[in-house]
Short mmCIF file of C-alpha atoms and ligand atoms in Angstrom, two decimals:
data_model
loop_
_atom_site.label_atom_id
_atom_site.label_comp_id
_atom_site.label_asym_id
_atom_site.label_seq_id
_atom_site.Cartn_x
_atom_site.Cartn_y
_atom_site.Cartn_z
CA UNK H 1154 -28.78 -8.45 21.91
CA UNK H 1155 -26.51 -9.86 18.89
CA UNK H 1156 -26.65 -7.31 16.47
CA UNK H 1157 -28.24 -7.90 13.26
CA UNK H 1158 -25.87 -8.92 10.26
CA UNK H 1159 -26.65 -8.15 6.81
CA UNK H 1160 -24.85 -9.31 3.89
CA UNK H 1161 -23.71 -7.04 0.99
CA UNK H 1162 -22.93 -7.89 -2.66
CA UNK H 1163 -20.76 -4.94 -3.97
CA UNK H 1164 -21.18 -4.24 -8.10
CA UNK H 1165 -17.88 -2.63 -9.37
CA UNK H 1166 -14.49 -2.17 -8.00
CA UNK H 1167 -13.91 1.37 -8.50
CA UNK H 1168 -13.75 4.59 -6.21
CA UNK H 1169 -16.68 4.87 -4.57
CA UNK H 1170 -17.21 1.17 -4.02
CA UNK H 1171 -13.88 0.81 -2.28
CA UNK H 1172 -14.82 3.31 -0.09
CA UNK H 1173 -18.04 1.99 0.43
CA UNK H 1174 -16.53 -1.37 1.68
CA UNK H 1175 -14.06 0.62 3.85
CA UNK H 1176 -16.60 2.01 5.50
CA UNK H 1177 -18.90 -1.47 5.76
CA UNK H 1178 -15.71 -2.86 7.87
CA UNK H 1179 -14.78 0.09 10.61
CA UNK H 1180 -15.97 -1.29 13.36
CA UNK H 1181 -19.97 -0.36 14.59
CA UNK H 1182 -19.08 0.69 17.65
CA UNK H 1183 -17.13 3.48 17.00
CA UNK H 1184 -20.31 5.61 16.00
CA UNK H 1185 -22.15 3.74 18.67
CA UNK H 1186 -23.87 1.56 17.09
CA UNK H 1187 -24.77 -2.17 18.51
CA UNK H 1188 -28.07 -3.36 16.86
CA UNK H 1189 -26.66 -4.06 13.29
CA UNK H 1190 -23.31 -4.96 11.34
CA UNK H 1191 -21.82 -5.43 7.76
CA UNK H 1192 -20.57 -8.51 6.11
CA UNK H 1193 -19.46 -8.25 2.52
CA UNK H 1194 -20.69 -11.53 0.89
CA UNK H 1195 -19.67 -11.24 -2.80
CA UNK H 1196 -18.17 -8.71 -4.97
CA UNK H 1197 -18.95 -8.48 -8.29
CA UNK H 1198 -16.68 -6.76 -11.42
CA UNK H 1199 -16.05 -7.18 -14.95
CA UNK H 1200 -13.66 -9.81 -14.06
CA UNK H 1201 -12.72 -12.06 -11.71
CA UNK H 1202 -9.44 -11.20 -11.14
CA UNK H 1203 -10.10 -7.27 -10.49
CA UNK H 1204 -13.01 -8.60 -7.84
CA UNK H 1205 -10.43 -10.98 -6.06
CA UNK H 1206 -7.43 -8.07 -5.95
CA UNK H 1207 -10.51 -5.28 -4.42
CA UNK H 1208 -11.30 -8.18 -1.99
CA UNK H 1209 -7.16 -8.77 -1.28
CA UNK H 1210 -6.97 -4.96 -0.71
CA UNK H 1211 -9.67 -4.83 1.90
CA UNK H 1212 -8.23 -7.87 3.80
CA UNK H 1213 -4.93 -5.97 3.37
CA UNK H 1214 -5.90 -2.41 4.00
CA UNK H 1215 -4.52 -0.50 7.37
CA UNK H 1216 -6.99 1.64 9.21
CA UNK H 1217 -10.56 1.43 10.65
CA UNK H 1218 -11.40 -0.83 7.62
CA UNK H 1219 -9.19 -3.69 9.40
CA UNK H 1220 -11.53 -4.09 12.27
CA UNK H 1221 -13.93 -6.19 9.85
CA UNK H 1222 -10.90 -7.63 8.15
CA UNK H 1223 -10.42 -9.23 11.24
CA UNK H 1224 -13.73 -9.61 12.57
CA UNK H 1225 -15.58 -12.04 9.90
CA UNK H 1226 -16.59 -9.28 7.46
CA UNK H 1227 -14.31 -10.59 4.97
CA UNK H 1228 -15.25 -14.28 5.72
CA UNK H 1229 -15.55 -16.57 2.58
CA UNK H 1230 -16.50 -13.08 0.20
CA UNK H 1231 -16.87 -14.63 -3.25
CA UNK H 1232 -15.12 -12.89 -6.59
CA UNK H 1233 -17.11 -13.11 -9.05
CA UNK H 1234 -16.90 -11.76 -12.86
CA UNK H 1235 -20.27 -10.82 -13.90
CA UNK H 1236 -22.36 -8.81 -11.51
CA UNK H 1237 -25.13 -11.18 -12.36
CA UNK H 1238 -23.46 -13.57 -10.06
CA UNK H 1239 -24.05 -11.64 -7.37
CA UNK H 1240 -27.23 -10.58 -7.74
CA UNK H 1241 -28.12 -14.53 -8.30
CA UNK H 1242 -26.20 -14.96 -5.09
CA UNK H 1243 -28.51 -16.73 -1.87
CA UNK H 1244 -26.04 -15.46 0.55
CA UNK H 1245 -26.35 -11.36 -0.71
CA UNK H 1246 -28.94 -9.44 1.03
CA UNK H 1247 -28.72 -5.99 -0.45
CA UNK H 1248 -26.68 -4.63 -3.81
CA UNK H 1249 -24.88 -1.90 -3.50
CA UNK H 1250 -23.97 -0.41 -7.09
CA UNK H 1251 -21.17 1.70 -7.64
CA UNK H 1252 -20.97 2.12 -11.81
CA UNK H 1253 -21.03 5.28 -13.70
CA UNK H 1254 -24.50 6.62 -13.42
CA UNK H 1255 -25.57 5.43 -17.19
CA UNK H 1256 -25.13 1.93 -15.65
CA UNK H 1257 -27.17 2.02 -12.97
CA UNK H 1258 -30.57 1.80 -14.49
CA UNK H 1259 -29.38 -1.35 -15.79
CA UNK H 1260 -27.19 -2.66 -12.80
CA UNK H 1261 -30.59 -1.84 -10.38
CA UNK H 1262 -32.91 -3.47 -12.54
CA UNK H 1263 -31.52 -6.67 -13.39
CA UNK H 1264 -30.79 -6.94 -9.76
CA UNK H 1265 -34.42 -6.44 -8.83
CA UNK H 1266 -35.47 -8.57 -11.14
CA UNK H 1267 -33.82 -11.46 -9.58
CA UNK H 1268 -35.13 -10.21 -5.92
CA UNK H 1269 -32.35 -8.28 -4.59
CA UNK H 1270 -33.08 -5.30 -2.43
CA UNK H 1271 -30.81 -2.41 -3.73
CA UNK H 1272 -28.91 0.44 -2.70
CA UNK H 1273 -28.25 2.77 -5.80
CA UNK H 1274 -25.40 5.66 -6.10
CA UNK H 1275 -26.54 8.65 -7.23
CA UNK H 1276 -27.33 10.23 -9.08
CA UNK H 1277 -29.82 7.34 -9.24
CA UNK H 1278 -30.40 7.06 -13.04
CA UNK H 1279 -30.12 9.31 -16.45
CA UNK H 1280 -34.13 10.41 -15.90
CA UNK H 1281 -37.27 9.62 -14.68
CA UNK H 1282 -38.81 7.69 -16.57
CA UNK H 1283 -35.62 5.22 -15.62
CA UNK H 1284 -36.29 5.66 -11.93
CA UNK H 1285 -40.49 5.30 -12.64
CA UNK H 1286 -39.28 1.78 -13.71
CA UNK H 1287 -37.04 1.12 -10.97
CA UNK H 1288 -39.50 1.45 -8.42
CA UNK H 1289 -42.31 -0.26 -10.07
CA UNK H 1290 -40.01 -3.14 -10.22
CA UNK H 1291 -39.45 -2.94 -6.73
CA UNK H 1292 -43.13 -2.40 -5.65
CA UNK H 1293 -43.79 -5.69 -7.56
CA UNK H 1294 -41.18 -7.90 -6.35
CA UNK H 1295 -41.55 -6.58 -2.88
CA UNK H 1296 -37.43 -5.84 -2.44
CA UNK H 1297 -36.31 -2.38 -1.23
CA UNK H 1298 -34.83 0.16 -3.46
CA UNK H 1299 -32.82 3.35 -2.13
CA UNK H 1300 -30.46 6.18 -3.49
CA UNK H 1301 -27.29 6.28 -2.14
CA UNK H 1302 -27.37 9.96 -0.58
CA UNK H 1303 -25.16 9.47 2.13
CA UNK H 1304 -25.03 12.97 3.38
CA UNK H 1305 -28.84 12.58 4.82
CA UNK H 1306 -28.04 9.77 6.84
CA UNK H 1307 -24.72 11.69 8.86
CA UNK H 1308 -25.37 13.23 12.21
CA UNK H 1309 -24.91 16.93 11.11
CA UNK H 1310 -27.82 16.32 8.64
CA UNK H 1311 -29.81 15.82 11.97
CA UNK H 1312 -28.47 18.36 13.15
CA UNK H 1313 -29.50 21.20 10.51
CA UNK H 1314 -32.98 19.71 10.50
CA UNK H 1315 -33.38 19.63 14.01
CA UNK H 1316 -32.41 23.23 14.01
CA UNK H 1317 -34.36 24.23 10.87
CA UNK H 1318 -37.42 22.62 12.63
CA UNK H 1319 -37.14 23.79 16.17
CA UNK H 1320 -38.35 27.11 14.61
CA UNK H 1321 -35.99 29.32 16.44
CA UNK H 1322 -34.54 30.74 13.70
CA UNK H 1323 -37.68 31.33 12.18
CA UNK H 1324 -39.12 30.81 8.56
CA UNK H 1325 -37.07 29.58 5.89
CA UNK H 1326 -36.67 32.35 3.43
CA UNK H 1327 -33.96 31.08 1.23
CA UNK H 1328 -31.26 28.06 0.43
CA UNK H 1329 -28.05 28.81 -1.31
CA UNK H 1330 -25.45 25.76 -1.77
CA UNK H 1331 -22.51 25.20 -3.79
CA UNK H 1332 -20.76 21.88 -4.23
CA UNK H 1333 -18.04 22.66 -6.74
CA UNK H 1334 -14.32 21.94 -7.04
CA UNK H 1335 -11.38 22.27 -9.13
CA UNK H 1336 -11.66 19.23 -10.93
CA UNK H 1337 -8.45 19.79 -13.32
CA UNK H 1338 -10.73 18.35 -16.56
CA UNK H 1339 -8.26 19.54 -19.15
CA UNK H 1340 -6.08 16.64 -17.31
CA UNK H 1341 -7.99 14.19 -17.49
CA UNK H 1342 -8.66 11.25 -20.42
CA UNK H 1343 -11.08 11.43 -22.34
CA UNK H 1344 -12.44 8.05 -20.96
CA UNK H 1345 -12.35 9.40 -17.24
CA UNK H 1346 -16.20 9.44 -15.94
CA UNK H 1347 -15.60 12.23 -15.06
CA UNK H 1348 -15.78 13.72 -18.38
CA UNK H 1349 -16.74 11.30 -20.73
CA UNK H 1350 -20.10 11.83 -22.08
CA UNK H 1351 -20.79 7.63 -22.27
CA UNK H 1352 -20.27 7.48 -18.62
CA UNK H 1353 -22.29 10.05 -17.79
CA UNK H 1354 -19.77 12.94 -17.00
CA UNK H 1355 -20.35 17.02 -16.52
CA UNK H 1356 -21.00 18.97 -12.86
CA UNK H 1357 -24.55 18.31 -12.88
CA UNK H 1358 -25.12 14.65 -12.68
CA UNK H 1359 -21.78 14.27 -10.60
CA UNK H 1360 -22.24 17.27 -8.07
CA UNK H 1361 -25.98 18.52 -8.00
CA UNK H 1362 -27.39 15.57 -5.40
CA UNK H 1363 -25.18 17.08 -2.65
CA UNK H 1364 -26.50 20.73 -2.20
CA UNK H 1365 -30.17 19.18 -3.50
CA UNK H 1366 -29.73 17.27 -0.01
CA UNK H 1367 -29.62 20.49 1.71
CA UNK H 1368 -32.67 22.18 0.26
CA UNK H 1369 -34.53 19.24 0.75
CA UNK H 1370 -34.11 18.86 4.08
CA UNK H 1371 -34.39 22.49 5.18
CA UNK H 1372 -37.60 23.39 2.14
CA UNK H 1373 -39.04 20.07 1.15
CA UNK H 1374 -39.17 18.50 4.45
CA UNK H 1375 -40.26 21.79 6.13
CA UNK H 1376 -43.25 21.60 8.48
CA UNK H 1377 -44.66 24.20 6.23
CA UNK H 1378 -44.11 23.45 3.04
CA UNK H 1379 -47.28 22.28 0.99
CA UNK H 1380 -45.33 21.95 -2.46
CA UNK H 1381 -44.42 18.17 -2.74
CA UNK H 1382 -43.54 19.43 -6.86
CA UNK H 1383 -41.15 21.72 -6.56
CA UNK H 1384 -40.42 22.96 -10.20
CA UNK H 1385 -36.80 24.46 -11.49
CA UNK H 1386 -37.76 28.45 -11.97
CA UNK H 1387 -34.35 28.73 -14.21
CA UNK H 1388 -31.16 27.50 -14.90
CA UNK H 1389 -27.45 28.16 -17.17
CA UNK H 1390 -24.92 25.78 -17.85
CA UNK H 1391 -21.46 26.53 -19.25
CA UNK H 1392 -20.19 23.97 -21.71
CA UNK H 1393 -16.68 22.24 -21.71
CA UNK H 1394 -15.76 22.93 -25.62
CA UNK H 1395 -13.97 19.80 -25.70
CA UNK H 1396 -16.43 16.85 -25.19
CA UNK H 1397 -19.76 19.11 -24.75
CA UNK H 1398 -20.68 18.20 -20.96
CA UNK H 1399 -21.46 20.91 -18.57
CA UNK H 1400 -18.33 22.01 -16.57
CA UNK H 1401 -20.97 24.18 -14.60
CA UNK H 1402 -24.90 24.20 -13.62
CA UNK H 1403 -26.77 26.39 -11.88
CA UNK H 1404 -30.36 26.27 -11.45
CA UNK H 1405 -33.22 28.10 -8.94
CA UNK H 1406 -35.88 25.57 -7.66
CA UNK H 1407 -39.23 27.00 -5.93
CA UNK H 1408 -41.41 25.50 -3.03
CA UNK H 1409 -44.65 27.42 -4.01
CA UNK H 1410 -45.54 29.56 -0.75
CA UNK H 1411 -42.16 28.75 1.04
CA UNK H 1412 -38.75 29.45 -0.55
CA UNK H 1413 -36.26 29.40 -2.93
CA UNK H 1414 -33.10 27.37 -3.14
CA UNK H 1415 -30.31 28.30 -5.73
CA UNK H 1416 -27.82 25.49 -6.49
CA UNK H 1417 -24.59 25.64 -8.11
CA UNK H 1418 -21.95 23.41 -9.36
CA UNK H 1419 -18.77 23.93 -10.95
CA UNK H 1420 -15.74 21.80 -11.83
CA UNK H 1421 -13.52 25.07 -12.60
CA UNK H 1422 -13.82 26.53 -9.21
CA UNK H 1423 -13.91 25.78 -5.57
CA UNK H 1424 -16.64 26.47 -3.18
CA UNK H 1425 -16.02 29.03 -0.49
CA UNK H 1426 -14.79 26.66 2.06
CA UNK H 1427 -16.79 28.40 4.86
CA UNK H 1428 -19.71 28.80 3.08
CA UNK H 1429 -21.46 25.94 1.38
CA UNK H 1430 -24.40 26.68 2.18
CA UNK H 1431 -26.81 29.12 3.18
CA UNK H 1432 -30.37 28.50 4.59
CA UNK H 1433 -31.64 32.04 5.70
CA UNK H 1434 -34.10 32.51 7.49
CA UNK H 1435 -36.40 35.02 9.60
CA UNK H 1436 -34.40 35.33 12.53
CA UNK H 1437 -30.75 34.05 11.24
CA UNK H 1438 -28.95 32.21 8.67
CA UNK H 1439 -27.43 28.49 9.18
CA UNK H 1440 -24.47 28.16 7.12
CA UNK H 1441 -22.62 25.19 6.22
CA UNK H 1442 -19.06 24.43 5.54
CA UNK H 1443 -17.80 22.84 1.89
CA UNK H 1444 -17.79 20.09 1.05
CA UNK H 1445 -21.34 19.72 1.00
CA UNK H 1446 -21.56 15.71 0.70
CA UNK H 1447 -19.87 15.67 4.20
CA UNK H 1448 -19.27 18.97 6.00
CA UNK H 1449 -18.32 18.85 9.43
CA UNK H 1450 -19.44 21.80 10.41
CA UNK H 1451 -22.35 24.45 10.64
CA UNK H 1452 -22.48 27.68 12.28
CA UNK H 1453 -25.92 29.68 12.85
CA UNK H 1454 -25.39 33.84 12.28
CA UNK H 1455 -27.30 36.22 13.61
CA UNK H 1456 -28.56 38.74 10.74
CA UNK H 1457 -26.77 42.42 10.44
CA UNK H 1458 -29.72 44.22 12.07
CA UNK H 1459 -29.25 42.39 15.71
CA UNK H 1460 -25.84 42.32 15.97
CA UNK H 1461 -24.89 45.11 18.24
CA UNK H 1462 -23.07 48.30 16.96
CA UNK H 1463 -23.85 47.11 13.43
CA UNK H 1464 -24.60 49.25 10.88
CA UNK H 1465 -27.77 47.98 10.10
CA UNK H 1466 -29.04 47.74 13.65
CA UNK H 1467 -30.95 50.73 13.21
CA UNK H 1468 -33.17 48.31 12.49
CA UNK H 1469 -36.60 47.07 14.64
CA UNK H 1470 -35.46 46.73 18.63
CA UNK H 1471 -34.17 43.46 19.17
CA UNK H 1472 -36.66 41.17 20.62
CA UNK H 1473 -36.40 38.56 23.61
CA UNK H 1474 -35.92 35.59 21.20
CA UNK H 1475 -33.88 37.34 18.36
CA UNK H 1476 -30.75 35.40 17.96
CA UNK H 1477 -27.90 37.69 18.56
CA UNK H 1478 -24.94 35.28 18.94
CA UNK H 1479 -23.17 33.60 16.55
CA UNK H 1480 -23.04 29.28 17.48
CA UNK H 1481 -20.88 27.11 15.86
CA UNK H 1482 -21.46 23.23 15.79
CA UNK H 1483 -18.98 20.73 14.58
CA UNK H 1484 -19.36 17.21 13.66
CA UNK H 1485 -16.55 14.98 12.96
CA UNK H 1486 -16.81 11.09 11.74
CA UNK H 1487 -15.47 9.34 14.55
CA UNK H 1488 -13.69 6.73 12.32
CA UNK H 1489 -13.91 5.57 8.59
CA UNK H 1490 -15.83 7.85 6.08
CA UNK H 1491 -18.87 8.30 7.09
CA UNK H 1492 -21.02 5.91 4.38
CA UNK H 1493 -21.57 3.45 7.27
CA UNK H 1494 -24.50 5.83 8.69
CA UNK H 1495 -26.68 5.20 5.67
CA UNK H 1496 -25.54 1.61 5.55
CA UNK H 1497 -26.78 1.00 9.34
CA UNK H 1498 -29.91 2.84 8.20
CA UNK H 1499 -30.35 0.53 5.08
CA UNK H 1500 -29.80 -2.41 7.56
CA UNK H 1501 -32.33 -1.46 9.68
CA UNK H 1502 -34.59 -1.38 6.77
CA UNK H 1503 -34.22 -4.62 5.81
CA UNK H 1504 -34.52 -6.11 9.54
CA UNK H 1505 -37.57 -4.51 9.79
CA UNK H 1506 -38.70 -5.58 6.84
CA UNK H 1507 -39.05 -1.97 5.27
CA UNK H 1508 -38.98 -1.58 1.61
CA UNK H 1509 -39.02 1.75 1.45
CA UNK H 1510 -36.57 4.09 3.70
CA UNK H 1511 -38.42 7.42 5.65
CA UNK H 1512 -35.34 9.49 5.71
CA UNK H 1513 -34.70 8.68 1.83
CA UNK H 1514 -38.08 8.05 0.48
CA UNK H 1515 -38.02 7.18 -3.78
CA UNK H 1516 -40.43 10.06 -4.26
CA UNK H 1517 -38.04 12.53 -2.88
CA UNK H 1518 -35.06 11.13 -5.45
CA UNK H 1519 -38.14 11.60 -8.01
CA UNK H 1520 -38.31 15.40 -7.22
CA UNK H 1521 -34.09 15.64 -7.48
CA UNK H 1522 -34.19 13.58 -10.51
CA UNK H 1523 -36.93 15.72 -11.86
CA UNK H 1524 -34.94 18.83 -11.63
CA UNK H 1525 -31.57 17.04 -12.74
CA UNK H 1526 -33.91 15.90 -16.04
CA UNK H 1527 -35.24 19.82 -16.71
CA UNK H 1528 -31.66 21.39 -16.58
CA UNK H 1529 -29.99 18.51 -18.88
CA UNK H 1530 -32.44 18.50 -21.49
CA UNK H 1531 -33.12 22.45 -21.32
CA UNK H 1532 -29.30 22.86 -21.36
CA UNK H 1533 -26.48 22.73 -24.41
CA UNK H 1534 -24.54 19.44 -23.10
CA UNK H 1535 -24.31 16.52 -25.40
CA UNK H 1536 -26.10 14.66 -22.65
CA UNK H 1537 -29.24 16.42 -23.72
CA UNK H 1538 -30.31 14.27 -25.64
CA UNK H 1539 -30.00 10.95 -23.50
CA UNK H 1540 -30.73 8.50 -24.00
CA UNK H 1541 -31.35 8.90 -27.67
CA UNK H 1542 -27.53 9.89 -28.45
CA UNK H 1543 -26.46 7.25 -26.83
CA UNK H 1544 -27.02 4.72 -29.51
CA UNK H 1545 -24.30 7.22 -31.55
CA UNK H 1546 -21.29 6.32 -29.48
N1 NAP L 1463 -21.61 8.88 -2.82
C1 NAP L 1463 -20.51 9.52 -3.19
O1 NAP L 1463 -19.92 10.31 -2.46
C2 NAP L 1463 -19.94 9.25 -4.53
C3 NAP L 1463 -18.60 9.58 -4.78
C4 NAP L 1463 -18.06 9.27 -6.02
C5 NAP L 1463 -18.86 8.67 -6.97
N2 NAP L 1463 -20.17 8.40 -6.71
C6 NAP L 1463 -21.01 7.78 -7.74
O2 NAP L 1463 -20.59 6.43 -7.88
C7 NAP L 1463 -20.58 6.05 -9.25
C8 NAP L 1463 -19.19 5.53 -9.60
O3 NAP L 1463 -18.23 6.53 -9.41
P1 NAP L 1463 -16.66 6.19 -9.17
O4 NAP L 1463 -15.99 7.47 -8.96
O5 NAP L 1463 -16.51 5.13 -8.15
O6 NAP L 1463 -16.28 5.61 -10.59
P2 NAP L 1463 -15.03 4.73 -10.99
O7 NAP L 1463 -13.95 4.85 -9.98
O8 NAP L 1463 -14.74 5.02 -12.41
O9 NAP L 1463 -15.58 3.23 -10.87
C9 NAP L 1463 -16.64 2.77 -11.64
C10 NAP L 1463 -16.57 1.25 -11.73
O10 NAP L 1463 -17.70 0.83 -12.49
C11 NAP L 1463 -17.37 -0.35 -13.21
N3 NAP L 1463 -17.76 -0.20 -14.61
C12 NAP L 1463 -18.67 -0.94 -15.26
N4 NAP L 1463 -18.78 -0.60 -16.54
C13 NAP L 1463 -17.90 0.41 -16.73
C14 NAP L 1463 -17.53 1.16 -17.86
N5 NAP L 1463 -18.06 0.96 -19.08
N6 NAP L 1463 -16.58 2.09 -17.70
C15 NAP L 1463 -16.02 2.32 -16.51
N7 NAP L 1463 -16.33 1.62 -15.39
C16 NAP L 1463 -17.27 0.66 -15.52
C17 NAP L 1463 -15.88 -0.59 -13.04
O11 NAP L 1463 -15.73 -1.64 -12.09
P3 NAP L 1463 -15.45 -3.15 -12.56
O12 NAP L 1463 -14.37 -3.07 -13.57
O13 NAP L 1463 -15.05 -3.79 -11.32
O14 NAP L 1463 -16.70 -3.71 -13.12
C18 NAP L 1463 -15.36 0.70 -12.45
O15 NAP L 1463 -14.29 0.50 -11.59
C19 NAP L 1463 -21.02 7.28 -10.04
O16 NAP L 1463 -22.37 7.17 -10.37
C20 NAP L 1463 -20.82 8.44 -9.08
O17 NAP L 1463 -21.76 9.49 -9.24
C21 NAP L 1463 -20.71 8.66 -5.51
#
């Protein structure tokens, strides 16, 4: 069967786009895949000659990228300065948008408007009531609209679900997950996103959609959970003096009759590397390696009480199903990245003729977005007052 090609338009030349492409050209069947393929069609920047020299750079770039290179994936890509080329493009089936997140609202929109289906980074927009309008867009002009959450779409996120919902470790009692990292801020400009309260910067809107995935694959998407609303119990953030964005969030979020999850993020700190995540439950815990946008590895631990000789395994007898071994499963990305998973998925939305995806559904970015929304505008960071500050700068 000739696999099914579908035709990106990239918006922005930076980071995450570049690896995006990357990852759009390693070659399909290295992760097994037959039934669909990536072409890049057009890439759009602020001008033409930054789109051409990210274009020259793929077609130049070493590495499992090459493969398309050489393999028509780079064939007649068009550089154009304005993204509204692209999205005005015949030959682009699907935007992919790679700004700073204060862009995207309006980077998603105008490219809906003009009947592009899009794939968003996240975090997916400043609030809400940005993302409400997003998808009504899309609902009306019948194009598809996803988040960018990568992570879901990579095998070990399978994997942990698989093993959340075979019920052999029992209930889920509790999610704990970290994605933070050293993120030497006092070194950077003052115009790096990373940082700079115009584009958007601080832990929580860069970090918190990673060890959100986790919860919401092992609570939200839990057989039994009944709370489709989970609400943020509470929350701290720690200011960075400097430009007043969060340098750390933390926040609890409840599943009413389920489970916690706490969620951290820090740019001053690292994440135990061995220990990402926790999702405990009755009859072990599953823990996750950092970092949590692409670990390669879980491990499931039995609790104290039925380990032999522990201390604590004074405890109730051990019973025939008890898990009493510790497991350990590893998942490496066979070549490139690993943001090719969720563009095969996104390509076999569109062949299917899906405007909506199942494993990435809009009203589950709703429910992140939701909590990202409480903890900024409860919290002290100048972005608490988005998008009404704005106008200041
Ligand atoms: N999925 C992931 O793992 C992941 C990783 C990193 C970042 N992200 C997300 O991707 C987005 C971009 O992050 P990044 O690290 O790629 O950023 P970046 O390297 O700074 O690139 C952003 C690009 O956006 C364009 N842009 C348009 N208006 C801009 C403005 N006023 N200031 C700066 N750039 C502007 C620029 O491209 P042109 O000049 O070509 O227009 C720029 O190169 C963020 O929302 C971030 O959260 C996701």
């Amino acid at each position: 069967m000739t696999p099914h090609t579908i035709r990106w338009g990239i918006i922005s030349t930076g980071g995450i786009a570049t690896t995006f492409s990357k990852d759009l050209l390693v070659d399909p069947a290295t992760r097994g895949v037959t039934d669909v393929r990536h072409k890049i069609a057009a890439v759009g920047s602020r001008s033409v000659p930054s789109a051409q020299a990210f274009i020259d750079k793929l077609k130049a770039a070493s590495g499992p990228s090459s493969w398309g290179a050489q393999n028509g994936g780079l064939e007649g890509t068009k550089a154009y300065g304005t993204y509204d080329e692209v999205y005005a493009d015949p030959d682009v089936d699907v935007v992919y948008i790679g700004t700073p997140h204060p862009f995207h609202h309006q980077n998603a929109k105008a490219a809906l408007l003009a009947g592009k289906n899009v794939l968003c980074e996240k975090p997916f927009v400043m609030d809400v009531a940005e993302l409400d309008e997003l998808i009504a867009i899309a609902k009306e002009n019948k194009v598809f609209l996803m988040e960018a959450v990568w992570t879901r779409f990579q095998p070990i996120a399978y994997a942990v679900q698989e093993a959340i919902q075979s019920g052999k470790l029992g209930r889920p009692r509790r999610v704990t997950a970290e994605l933070s990292s050293f993120a030497h801020i006092d070194d950077r400009a003052d115009d790096d996103r990373m940082i700079d309260p115009k584009l958007g910067g601080g832990a929580l809107l860069d970090l918190a959609p990673y060890p959100a995935v986790w919860s919401m694959l092992a609570l939200h998407q839990h057989p039994q959970n009944t709370d489709m609303e989970p609400q943020v119990l509470d929350f701290s953030q720690r200011i960075y003096k400097r430009n007043g964005v969060d340098e750390m969030s933390a926040f609890t979020v409840k599943w009413e009759g389920l489970a916690e999850a706490r969620l951290l993020n820090d740019f001053t700190a690292w994440t135990p590397r061995d220990n990402a995540c926790v999702i405990d439950c009755d009859k072990a815990q599953l823990i996750i390696d950092h970092p949590l946008y692409r670990p390669e590895r879980f491990r499931i631990v039995p609790h104290p009480q039925t380990v032999a000789g522990s201390s604590e395994s004074e405890a109730p007898a051990v019973k025939p199903d008890d898990i009493t071994e510790e497991t350990e499963h590893r998942f490496s990305i066979p070549a490139g990245n690993g943001m090719h998973y969720e563009a095969d998925h996104v390509a076999r939305c569109l062949r299917d003729g899906k405007l909506e995806s199942d494993r990435m559904p809009l009203a589950e970015s709703r429910v992140v977005q939701g909590w990202l929304d409480t903890v900024r505008k409860g919290g002290n960071s100048v972005l608490k007052d988005w998008p009404h500050i704005a106008g200041n700068w």
